[in-house]
Coordinates of C-alpha atoms and ligand atoms in Angstrom, one line a residue:
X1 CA -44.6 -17.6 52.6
X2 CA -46.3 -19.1 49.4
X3 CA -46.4 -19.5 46.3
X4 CA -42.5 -18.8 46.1
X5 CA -41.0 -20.5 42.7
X6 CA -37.6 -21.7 41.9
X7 CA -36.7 -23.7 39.0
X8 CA -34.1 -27.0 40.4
X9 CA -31.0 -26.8 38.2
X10 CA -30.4 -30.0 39.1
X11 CA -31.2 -33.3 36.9
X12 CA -30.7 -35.5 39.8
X13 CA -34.0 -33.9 40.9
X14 CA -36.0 -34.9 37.9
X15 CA -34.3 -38.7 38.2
X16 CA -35.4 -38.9 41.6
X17 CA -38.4 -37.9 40.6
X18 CA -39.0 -40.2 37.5
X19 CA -38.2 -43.3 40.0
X20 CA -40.0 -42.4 43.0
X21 CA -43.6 -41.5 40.8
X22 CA -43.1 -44.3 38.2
X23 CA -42.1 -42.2 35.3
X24 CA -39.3 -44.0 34.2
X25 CA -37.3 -46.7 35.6
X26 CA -33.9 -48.0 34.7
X27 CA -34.1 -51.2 32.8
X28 CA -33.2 -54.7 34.1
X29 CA -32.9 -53.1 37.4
X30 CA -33.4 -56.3 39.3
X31 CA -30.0 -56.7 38.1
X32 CA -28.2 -54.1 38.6
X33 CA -29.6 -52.1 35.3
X34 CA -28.2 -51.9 31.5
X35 CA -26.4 -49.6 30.6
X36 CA -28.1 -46.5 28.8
X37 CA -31.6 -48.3 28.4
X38 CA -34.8 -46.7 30.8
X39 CA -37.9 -48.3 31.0
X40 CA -40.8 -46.2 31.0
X41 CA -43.5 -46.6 33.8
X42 CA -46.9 -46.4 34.1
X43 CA -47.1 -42.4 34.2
X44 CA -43.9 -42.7 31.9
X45 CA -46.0 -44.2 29.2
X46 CA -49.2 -42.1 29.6
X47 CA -47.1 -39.1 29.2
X48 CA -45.0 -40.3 25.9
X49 CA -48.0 -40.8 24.4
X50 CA -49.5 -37.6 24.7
X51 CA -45.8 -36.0 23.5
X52 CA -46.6 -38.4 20.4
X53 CA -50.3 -37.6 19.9
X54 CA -49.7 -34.3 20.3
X55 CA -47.1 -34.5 17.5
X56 CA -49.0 -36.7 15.6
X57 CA -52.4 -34.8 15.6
X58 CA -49.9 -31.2 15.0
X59 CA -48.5 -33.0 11.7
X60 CA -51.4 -34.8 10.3
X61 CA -54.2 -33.1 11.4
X62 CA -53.2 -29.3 11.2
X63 CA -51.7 -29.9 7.9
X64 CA -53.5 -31.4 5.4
X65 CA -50.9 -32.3 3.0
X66 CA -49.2 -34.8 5.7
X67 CA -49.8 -38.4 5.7
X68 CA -48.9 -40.8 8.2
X69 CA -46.6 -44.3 7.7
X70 CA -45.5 -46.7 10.0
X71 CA -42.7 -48.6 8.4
X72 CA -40.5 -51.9 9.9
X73 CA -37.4 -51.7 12.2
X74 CA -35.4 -53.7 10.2
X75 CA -34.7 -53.7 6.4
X76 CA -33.0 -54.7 3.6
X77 CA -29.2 -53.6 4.4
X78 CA -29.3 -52.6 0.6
X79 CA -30.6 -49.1 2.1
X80 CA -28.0 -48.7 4.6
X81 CA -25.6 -48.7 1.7
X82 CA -27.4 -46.1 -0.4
X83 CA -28.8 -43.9 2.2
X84 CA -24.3 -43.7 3.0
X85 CA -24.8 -45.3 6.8
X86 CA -22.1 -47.8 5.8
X87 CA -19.2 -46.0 4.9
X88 CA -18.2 -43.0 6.8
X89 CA -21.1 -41.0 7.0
X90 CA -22.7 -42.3 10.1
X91 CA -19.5 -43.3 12.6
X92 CA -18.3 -40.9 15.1
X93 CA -14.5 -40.2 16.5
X94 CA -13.8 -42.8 19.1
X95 CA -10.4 -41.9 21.2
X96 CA -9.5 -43.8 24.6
X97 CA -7.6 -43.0 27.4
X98 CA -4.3 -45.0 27.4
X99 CA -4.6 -44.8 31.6
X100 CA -7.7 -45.5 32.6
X101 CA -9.3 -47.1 29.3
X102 CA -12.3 -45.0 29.3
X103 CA -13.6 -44.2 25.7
X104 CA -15.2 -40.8 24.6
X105 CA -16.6 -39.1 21.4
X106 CA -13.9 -36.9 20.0
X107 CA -16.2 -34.1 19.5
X108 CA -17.5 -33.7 22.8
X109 CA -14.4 -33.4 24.2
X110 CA -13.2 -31.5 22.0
X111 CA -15.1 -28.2 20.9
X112 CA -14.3 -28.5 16.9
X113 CA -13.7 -24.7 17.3
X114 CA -10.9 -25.5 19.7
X115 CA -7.2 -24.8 18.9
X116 CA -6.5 -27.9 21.1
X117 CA -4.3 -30.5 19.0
X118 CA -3.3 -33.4 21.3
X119 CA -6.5 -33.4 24.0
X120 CA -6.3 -35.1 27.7
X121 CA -8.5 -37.3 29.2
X122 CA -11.5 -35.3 30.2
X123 CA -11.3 -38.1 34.2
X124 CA -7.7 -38.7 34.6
X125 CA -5.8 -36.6 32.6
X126 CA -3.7 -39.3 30.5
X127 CA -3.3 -39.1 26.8
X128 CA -5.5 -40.5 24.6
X129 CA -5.2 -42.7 21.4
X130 CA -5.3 -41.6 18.2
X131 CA -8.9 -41.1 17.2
X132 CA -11.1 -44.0 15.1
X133 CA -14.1 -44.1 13.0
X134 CA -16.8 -45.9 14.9
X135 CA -19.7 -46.6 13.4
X136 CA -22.8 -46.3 15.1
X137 CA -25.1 -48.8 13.3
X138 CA -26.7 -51.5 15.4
X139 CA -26.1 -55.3 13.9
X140 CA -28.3 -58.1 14.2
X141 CA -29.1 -61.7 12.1
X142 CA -32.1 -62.1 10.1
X143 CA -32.9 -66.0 10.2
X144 CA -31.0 -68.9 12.2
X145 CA -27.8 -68.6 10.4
X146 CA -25.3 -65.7 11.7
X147 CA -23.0 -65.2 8.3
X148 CA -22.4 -61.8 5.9
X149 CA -25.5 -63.0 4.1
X150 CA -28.1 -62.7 6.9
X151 CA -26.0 -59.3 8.1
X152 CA -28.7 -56.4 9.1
X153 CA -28.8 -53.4 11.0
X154 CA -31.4 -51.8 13.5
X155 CA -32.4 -48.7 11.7
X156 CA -30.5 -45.3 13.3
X157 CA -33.2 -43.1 12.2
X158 CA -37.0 -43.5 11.2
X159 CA -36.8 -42.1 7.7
X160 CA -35.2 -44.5 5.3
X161 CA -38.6 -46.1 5.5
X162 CA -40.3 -43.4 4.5
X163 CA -37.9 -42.4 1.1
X164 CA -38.1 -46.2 0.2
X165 CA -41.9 -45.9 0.1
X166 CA -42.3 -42.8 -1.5
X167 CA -43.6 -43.8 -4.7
X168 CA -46.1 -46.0 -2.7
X169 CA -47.4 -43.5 -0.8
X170 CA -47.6 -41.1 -3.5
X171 CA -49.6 -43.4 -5.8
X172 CA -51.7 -44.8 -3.1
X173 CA -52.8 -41.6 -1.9
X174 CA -52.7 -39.6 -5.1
X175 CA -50.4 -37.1 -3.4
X176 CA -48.2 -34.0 -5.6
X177 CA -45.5 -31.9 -4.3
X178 CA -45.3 -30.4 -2.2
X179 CA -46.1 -33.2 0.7
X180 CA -45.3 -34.8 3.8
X181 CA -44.8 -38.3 5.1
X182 CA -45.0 -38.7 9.2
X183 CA -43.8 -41.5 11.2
X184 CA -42.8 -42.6 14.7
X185 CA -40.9 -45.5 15.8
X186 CA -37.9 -46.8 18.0
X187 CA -34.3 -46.4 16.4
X188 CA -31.0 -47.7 17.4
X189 CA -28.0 -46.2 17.9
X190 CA -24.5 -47.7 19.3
X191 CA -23.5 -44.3 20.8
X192 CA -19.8 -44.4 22.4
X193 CA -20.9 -42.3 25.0
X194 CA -24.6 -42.4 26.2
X195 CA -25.5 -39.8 29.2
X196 CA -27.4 -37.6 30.5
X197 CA -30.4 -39.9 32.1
X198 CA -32.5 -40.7 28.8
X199 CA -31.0 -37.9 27.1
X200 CA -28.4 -39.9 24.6
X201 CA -29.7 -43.9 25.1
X202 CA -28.8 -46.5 23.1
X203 CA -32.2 -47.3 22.2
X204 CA -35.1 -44.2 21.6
X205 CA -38.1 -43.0 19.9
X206 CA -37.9 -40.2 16.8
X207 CA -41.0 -38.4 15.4
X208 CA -39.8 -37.8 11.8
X209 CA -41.7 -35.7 8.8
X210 CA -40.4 -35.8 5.5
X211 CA -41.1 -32.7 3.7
X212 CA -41.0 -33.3 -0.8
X213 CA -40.9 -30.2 -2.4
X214 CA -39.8 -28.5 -5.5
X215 CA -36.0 -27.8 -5.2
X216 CA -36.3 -24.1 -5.9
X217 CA -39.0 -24.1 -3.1
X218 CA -36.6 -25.5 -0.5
X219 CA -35.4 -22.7 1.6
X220 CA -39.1 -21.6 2.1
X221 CA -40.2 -24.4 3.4
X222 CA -37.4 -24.8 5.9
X223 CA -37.9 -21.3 7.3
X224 CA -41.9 -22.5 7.2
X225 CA -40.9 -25.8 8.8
X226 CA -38.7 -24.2 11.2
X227 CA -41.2 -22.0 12.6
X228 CA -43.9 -25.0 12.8
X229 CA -41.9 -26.8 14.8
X230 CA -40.7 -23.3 17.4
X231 CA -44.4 -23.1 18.1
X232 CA -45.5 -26.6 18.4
X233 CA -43.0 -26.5 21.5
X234 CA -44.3 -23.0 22.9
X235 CA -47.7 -24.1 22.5
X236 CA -47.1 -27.1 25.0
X237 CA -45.7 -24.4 27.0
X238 CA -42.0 -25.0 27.3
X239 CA -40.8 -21.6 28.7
X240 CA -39.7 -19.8 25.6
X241 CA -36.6 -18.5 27.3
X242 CA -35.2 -22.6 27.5
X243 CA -35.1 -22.9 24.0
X244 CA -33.2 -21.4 21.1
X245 CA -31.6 -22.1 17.4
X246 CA -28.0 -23.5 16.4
X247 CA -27.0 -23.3 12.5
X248 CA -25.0 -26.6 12.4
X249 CA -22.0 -25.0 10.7
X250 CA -21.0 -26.4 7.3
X251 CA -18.0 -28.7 7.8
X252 CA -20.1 -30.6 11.5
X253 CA -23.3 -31.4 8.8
X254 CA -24.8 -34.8 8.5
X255 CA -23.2 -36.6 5.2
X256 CA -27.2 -35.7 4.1
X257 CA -27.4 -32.7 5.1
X258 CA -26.9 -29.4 2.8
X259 CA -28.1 -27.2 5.8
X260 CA -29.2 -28.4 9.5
X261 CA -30.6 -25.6 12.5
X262 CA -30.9 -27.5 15.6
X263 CA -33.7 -26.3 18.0
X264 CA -31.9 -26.6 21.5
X265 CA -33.3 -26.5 25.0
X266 CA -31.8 -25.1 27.8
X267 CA -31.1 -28.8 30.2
X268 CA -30.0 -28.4 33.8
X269 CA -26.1 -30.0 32.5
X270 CA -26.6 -26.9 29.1
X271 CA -27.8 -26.1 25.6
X272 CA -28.9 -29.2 23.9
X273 CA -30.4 -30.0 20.8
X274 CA -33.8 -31.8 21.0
X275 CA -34.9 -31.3 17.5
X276 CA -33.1 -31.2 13.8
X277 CA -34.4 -29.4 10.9
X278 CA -32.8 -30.3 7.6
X279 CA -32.7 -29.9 4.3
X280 CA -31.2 -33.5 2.5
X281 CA -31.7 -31.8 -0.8
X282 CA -31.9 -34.9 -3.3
X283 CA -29.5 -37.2 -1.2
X284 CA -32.0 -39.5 -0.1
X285 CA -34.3 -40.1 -3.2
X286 CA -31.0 -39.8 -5.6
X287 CA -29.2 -42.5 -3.9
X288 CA -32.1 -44.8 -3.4
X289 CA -33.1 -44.7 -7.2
X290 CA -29.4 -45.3 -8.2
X291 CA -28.9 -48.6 -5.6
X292 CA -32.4 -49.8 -6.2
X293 CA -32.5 -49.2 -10.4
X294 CA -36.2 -47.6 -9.2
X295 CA -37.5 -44.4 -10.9
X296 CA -38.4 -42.0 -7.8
X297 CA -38.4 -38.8 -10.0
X298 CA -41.3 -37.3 -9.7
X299 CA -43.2 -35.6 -12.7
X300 CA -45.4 -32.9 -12.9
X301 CA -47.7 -33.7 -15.4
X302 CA -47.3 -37.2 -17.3
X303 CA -44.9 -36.5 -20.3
X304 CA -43.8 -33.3 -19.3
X305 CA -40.0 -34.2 -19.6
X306 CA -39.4 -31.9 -16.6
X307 CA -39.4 -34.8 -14.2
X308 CA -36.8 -34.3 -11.0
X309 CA -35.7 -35.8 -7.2
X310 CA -38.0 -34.1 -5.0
X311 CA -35.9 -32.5 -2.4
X312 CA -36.6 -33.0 1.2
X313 CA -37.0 -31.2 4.5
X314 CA -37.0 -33.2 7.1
X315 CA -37.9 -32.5 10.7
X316 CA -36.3 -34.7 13.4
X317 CA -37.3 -34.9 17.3
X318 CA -37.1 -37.4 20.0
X319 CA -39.4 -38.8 22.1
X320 CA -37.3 -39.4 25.1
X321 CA -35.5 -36.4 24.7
X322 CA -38.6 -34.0 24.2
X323 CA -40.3 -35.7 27.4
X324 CA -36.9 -34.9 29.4
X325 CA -37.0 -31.5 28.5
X326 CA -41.0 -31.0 29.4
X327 CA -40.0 -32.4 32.4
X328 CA -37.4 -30.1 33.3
X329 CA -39.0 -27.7 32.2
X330 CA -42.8 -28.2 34.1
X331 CA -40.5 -29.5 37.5
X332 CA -41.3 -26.6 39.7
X333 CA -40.6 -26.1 43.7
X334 CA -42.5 -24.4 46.0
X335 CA -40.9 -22.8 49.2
X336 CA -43.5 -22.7 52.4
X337 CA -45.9 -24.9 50.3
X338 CA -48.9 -24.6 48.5
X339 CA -50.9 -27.1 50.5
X340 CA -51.7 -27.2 54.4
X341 CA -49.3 -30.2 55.3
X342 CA -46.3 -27.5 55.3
X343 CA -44.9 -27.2 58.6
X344 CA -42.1 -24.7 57.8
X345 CA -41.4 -21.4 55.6
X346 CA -38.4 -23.6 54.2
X347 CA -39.9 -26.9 53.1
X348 CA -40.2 -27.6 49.8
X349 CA -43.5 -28.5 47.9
X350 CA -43.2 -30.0 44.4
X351 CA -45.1 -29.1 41.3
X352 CA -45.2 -30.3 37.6
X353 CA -46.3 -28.1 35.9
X354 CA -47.2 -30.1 32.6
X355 CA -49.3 -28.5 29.8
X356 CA -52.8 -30.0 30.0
X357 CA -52.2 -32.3 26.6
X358 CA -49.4 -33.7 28.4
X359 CA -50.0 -34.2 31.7
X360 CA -50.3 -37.9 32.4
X361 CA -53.1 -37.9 35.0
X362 CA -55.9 -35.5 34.2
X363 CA -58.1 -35.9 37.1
X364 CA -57.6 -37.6 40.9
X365 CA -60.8 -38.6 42.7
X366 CA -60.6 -37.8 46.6
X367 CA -63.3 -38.8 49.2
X368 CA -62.8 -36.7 52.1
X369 CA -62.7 -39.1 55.0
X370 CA -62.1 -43.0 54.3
X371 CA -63.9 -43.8 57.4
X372 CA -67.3 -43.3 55.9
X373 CA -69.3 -45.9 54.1
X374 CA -71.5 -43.6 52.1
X375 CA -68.7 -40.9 50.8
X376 CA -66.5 -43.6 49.5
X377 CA -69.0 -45.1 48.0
X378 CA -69.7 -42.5 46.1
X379 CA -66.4 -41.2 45.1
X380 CA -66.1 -44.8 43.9
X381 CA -69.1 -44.1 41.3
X382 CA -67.1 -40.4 40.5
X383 CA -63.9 -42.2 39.9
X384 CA -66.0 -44.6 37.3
X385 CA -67.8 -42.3 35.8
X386 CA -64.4 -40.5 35.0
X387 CA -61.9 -43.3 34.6
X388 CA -64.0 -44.1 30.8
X389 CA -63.1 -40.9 29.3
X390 CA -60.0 -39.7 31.1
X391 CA -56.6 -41.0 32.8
X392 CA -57.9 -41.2 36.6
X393 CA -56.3 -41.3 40.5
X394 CA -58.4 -43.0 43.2
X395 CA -56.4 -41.8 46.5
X396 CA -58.1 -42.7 50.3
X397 CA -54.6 -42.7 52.0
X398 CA -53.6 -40.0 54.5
X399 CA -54.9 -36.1 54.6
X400 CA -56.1 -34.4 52.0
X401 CA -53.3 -32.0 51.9
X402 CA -51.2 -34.5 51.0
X403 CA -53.2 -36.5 48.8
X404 CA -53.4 -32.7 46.8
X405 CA -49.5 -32.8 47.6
X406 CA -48.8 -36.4 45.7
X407 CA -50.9 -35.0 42.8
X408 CA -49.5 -32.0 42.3
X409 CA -46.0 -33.9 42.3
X410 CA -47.0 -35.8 39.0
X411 CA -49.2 -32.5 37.6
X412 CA -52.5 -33.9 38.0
X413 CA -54.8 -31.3 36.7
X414 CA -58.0 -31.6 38.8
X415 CA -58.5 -32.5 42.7
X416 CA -61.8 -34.0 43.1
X417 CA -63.3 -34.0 46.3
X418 CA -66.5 -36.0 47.8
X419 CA -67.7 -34.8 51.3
X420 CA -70.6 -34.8 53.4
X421 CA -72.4 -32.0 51.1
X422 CA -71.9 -34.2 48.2
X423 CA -74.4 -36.9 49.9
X424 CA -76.9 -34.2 49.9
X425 CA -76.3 -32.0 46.6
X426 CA -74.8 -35.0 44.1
X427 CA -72.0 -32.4 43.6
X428 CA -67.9 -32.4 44.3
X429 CA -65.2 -29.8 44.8
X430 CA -62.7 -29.7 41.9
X431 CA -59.4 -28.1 42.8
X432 CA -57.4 -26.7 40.0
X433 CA -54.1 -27.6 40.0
X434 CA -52.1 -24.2 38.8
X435 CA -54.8 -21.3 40.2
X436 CA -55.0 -23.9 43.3
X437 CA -58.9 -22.3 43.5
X438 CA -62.1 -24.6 44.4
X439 CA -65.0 -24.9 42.7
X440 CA -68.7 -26.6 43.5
X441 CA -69.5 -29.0 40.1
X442 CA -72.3 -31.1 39.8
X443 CA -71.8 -35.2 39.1
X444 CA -73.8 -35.2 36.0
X445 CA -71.6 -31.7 34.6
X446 CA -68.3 -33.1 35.8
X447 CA -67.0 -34.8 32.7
X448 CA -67.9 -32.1 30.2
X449 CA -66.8 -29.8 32.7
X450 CA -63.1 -31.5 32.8
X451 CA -64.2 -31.7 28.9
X452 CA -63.9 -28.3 28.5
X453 CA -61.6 -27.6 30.3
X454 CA -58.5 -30.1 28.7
X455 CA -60.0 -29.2 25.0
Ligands
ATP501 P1 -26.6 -35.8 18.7 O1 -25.7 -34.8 18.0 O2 -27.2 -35.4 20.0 O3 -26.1 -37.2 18.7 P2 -27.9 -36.0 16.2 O4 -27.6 -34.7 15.6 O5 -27.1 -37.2 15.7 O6 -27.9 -35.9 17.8 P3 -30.2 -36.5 14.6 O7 -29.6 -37.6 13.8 O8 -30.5 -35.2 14.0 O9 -29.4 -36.4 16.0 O10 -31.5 -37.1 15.3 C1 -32.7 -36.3 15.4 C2 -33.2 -36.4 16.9 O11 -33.3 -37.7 17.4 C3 -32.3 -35.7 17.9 O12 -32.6 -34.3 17.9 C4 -32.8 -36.3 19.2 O13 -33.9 -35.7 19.7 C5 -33.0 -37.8 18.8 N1 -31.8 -38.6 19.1 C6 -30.8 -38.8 18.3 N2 -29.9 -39.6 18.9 C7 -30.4 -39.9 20.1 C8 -30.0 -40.7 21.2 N3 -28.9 -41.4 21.1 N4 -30.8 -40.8 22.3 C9 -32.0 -40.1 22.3 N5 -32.4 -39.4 21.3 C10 -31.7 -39.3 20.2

């Protein structure tokens, strides 16, 4: 039997997976790991950054009215104070278990809808302590003295940098509302409770976009926003039937937020939020103008007198978290096979099923026999001729069903095959990873033929 699909519903699979292929690799392994932090390998890496030039080229490219910034890690902790991350706005519930000391997040062990008043601990069953604000801001010293004055945080979130160089941007590029400001970068969170493989780490990647707009034009650009965002996620073809919406209800919003829908994805351990959309109103640029004594109005037309705080829409995604749910999402297994090296009806084959703009190698170059001078030398010259324009395999080892096999474990997208013919007719087979058909291509077409086919 072939060609039979089943989706693993386990994460341990994808884990596995990540290590084995060089995806992603726990950090500091060599001794014994760090807690919550994942080091992405060489496919890892290729991967991320198509997720972020995907993003990238979908915010700043499609729309015209989005520009990009890149702005520092660490800042004045003047902005943590305005922007609220100080005070209670950014802690979370800490409770621990008076048996076996473990510490948890109040709220995911408790469902806020819950009529539960005194919760248990979710290992042991013994009572927990009272619950604590914790907050989640990362501290470090700027300079070689470690004292209150040279206190600073790791930013939690990408977009302080952006609302602090609003007017910059705005002047530089002689922008007017409505318009957006895009960034990615690392941010820094001291979760109680990370899980999940690289699902809640410590340490992660946002893609943010800060939409300024009119205030009386904010719910239409959230519904816009909203829908941008649904489709960019379709169109790298996460099954549509993993993801759905979750209006944050009104008492669980951000201190920021006036309204928050979180665009979920269906995970192997549940429904989990991968994306926020949000609409800050005039929190951000309010409070920033007040703690820095700066003017970030913004005015119509000079003189008007009908200057006001641009309110914002913000979009929100992680990087980590977005490539764990592609993964999941591509990881496919194939009962009986899909190549020849399948002995039994029961085996498993895997496939990742990546999108093309995502797939970390587009292209593996395959001489038929290694025993043969003349064949590897010229898959040698293929695998050059490729490895300028696109992310390239060179694989002699073993058969060549399961050279297609290790291939189609990582979602390579093309098999390219040099045999005897190819001596004779300069051409290759190219195997195509999802219709599995074979196709004669000539050398000299081959790179506008992958061209053409990955655009
Ligand atoms: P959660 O409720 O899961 O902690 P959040 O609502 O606090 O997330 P936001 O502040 O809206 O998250 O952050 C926007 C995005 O940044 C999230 O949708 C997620 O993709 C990513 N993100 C936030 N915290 C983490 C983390 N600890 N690890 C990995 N990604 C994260």
């Amino acid at each position: 039997m072939r060609d039979k699909l089943t989706i693993s519903n386990g994460v341990e699979k994808i884990v596995s997976l990540s290590k084995r292929r060089g995806f992603i690799f726990p950090s500091s392994e060599i001794y014994g790991g760090f807690s919550s932090c994942y080091d992405f390998g060489p496919l890892g890496v290729e991967m991320k950054n198509n997720i972020k030039k995907a993003w990238w080229d979908e915010m700043t490219k499609k729309h015209d009215d989005v520009v990009g910034l890149d702005a520092s890690i660490l800042m004045s902790p003047e902005v943590w104070k305005a922007s609220g991350h100080l005070t209670a706005g950014f802690a979370d519930e800490l409770v621990e278990c008076r048996k076996c000391h473990k510490r948890f997040r109040l709220d995911e062990i408790v469902n806020p809808k819950s009529e539960i008043r005194n919760p248990k601990c979710p290992d042991c069953g013994g009572d927990l302590t009272k619950p604590k604000k914790f907050n989640l801001m990362m501290k470090t010293f700027v300079g070689p003295v470690e004292d209150e004055a040279s206190l600073t945080y790791l930013r939690p979130e990408t977009c302080q940098g952006i609302y602090t160089n609003f007017k910059n941007v705005m002047q530089t590029m002689r922008l007017k509302i409505p318009f957006g400001i895009a960034q990615i970068g690392k941010a820094f969170r001291n979760e109680i409770n990370p899980k999940d493989f690289i699902y809640r780490t410590r340490e992660f990647e946002q893609m943010e976009m800060q939409w300024f707009c009119e205030p009386k034009k904010v719910d239409k650009f959230f519904d816009f926003w909203l829908k941008q965002r649904l489709n960019w996620y379709y169109n790298l073809g996460l099954n549509k039937k993993n993801l759905r919406t979750y209006e944050v209800p009104k008492k669980e919003l951000a201190h920021y937020a006036k309204r928050a829908i979180d665009i979920e994805y269906k995970f192997p351990f549940g429904w989990q939020e991968i994306e926020g959309i949000h609409n800050r109103g005039d929190w951000d640029l309010s409070n920033h103008s007040k703690h820095s004594g700066e003017d970030l109005k913004y005015d119509p037309s000079a003189g008007s007198g009908q200057e006001y705080f641009p309110h914002i829409i913000e979009t929100s995604v992680g990087v980590d978290r977005s490539l764990f749910a592609f993964l999941c999402d591509a990881y496919q297994e194939v009962k009986g096979g899909r190549t020849k090296t399948t002995k039994s009806v029961k085996e498993i084959e895997v496939l990742l099923k990546l999108h093309k703009d995502l797939a970390p190698v587009k292209a593996a170059v395959l001489p038929l026999v290694k025993n043969k001078a003349e064949i590897v030398k010229k898959a040698k010259q293929v695998y050059k001729l490729l490895k300028s324009d696109f992310i390239c395999q060179y694989d002699e080892t073993g058969s060549i069903g399961r050279r297609y096999r290790r291939q189609d474990e990582i979602g390579t997208l093309f098999c390219i095959t040099i045999d005897f013919d190819s001596l004779k007719k300069d051409d290759v087979t190219v195997r195509n990873r999802d219709t599995m058909k074979q196709k004669r291509i000539k050398i000299n077409g081959l790179t506008s033929y992958i061209n053409n086919a990955i655009m």
